[in-house]
N, C-alpha and C. Protein backbone atom coordinates (compact mmCIF):
# COMPACT_ATOMS: atom_id res chain seq x y z
N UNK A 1 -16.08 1.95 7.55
CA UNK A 1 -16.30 3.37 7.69
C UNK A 1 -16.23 3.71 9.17
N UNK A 2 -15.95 4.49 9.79
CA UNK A 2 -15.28 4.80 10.95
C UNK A 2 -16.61 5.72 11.34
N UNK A 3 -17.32 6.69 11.13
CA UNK A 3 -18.05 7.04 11.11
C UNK A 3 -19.53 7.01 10.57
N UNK A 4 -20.21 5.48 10.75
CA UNK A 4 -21.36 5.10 10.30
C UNK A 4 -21.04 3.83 9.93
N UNK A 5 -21.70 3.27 8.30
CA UNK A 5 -21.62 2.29 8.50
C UNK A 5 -21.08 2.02 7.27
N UNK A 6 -20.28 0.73 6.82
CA UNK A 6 -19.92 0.62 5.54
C UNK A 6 -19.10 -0.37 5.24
N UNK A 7 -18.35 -0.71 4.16
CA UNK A 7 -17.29 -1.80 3.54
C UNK A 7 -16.31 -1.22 3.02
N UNK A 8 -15.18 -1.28 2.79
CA UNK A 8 -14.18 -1.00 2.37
C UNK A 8 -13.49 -1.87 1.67
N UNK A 9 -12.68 -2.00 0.67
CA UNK A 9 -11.93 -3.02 0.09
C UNK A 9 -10.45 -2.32 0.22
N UNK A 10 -9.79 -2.79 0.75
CA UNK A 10 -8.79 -1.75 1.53
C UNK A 10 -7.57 -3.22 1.94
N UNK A 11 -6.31 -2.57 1.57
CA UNK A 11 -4.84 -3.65 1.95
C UNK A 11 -5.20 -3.31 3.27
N UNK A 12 -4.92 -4.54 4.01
CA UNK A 12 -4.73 -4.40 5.42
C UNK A 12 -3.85 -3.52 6.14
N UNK A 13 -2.52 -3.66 5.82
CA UNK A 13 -1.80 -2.74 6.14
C UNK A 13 -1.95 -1.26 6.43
N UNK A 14 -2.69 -0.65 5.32
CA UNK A 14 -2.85 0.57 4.70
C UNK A 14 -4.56 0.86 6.36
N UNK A 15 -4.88 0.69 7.28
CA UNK A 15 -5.60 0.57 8.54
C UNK A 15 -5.15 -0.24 9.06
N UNK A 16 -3.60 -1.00 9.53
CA UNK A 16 -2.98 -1.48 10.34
C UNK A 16 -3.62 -0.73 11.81
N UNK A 17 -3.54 0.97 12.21
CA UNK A 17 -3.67 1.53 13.51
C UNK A 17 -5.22 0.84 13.96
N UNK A 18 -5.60 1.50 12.96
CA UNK A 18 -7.07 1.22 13.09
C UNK A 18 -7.71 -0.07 13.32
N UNK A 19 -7.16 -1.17 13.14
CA UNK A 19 -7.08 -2.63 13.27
C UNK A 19 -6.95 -2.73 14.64
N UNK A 20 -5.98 -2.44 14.73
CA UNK A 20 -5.20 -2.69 16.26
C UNK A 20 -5.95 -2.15 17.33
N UNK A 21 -6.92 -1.04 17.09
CA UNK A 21 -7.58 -0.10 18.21
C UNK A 21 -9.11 -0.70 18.13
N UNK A 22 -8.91 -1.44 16.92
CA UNK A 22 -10.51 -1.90 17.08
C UNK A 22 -11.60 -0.88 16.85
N UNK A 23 -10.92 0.27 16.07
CA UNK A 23 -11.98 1.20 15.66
C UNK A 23 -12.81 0.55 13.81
N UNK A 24 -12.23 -0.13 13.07
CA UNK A 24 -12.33 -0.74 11.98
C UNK A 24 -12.04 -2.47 12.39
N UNK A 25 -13.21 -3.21 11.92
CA UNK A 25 -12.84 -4.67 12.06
C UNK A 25 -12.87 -5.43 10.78
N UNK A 26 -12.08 -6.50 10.40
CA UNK A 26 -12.61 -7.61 8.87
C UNK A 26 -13.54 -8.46 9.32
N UNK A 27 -14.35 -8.09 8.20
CA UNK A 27 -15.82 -8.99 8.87
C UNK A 27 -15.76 -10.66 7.99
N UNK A 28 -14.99 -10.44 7.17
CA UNK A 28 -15.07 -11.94 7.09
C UNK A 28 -13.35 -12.73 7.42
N UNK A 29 -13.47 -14.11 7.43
CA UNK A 29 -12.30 -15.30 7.49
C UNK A 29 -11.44 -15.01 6.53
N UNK A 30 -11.67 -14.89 5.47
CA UNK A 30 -10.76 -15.24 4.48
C UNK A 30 -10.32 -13.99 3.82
N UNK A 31 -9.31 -13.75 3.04
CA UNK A 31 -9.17 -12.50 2.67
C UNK A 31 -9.23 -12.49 1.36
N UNK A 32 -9.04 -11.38 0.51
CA UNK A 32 -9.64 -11.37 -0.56
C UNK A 32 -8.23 -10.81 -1.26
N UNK A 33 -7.52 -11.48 -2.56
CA UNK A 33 -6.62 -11.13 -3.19
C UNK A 33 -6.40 -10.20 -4.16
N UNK A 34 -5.98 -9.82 -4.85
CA UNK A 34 -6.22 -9.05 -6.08
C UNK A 34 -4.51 -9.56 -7.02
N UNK A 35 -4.75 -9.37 -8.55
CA UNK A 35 -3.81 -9.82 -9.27
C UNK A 35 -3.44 -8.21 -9.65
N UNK A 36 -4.35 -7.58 -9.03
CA UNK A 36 -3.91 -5.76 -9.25
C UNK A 36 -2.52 -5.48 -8.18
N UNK A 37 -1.87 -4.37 -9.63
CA UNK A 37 -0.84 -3.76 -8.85
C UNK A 37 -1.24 -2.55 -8.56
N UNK A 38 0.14 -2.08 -7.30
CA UNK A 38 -0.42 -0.48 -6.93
C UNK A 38 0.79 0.22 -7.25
N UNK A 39 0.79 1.90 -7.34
CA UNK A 39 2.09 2.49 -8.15
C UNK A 39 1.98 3.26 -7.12
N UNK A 40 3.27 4.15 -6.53
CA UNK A 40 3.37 5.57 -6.53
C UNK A 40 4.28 6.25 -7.44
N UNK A 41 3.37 7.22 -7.92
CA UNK A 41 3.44 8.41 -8.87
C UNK A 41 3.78 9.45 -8.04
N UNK A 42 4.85 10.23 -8.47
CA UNK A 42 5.01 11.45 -8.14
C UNK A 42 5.87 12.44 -9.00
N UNK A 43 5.83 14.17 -8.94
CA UNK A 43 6.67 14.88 -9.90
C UNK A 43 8.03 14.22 -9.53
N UNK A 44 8.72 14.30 -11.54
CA UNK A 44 10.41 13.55 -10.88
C UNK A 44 11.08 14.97 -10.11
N UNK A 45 10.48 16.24 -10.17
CA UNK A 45 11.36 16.89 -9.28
C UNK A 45 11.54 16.67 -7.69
N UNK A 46 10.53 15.54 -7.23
CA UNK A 46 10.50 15.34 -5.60
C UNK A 46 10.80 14.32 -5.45
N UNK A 47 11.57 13.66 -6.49
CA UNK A 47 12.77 12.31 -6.23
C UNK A 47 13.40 11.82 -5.29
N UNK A 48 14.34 13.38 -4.68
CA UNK A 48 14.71 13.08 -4.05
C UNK A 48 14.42 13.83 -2.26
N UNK A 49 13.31 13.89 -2.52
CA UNK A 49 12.73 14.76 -1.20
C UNK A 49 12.29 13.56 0.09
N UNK A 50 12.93 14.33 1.70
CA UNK A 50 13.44 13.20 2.32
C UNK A 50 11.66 12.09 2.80
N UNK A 51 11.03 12.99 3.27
CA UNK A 51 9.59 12.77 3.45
C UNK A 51 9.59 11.62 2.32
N UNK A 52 9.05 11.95 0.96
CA UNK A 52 8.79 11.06 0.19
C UNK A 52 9.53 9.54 -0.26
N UNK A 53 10.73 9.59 0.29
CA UNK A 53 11.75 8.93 0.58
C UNK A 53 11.24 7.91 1.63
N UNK A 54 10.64 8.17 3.15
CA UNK A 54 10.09 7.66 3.89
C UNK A 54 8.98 6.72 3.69
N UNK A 55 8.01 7.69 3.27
CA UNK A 55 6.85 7.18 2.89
C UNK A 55 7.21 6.10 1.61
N UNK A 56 7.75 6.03 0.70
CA UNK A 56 8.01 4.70 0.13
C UNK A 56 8.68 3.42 0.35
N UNK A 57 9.32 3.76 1.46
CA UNK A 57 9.92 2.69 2.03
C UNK A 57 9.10 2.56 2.96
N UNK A 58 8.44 3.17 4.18
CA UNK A 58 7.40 2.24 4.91
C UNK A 58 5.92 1.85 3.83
N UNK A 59 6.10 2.11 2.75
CA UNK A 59 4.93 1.55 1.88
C UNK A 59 5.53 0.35 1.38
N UNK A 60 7.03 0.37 0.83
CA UNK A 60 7.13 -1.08 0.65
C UNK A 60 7.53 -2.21 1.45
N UNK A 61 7.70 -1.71 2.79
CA UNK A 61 8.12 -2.67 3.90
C UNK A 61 6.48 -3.03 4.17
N UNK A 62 5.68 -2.00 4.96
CA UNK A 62 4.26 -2.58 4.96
C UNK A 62 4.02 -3.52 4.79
N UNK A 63 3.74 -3.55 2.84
CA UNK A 63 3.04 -4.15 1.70
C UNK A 63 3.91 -5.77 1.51
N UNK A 64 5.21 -5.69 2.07
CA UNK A 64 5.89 -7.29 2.27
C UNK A 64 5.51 -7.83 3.24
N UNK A 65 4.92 -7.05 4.38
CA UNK A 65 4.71 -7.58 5.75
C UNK A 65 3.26 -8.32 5.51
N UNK A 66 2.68 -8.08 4.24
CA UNK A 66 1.11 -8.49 4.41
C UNK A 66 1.34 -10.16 3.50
């Protein structure tokens, strides 16, 4: 929590900035996996909208980088 105090269960990636600035730290060694998948959903009319276009490709480049 960035403001007080707290835990998060959170992909690394997804607070990459925040990592890096040392405003959010992992408090433990080891990391924690999940056999869970994640989706993006969106209306099929914004298929092909360029923004959303972006944002799924730096979500799936990210999410390989981890």
């Amino acid at each position: 929590v960035v403001a007080g105090a707290g835990v998060a269960l959170i992909p690394s990636f997804l607070i990459r900035p925040e990592l890096e600035s040392g405003s959010l730290v992992i408090p433990f060694d080891r990391p924690l996996s999940s056999e869970q998948a994640y989706y993006l959903v969106y209306p099929t009319g914004l298929g092909g909208h360029p923004g959303l276009a972006r944002f799924r490709a730096w979500m799936l480049a990210s999410a390989g980088a981890e």
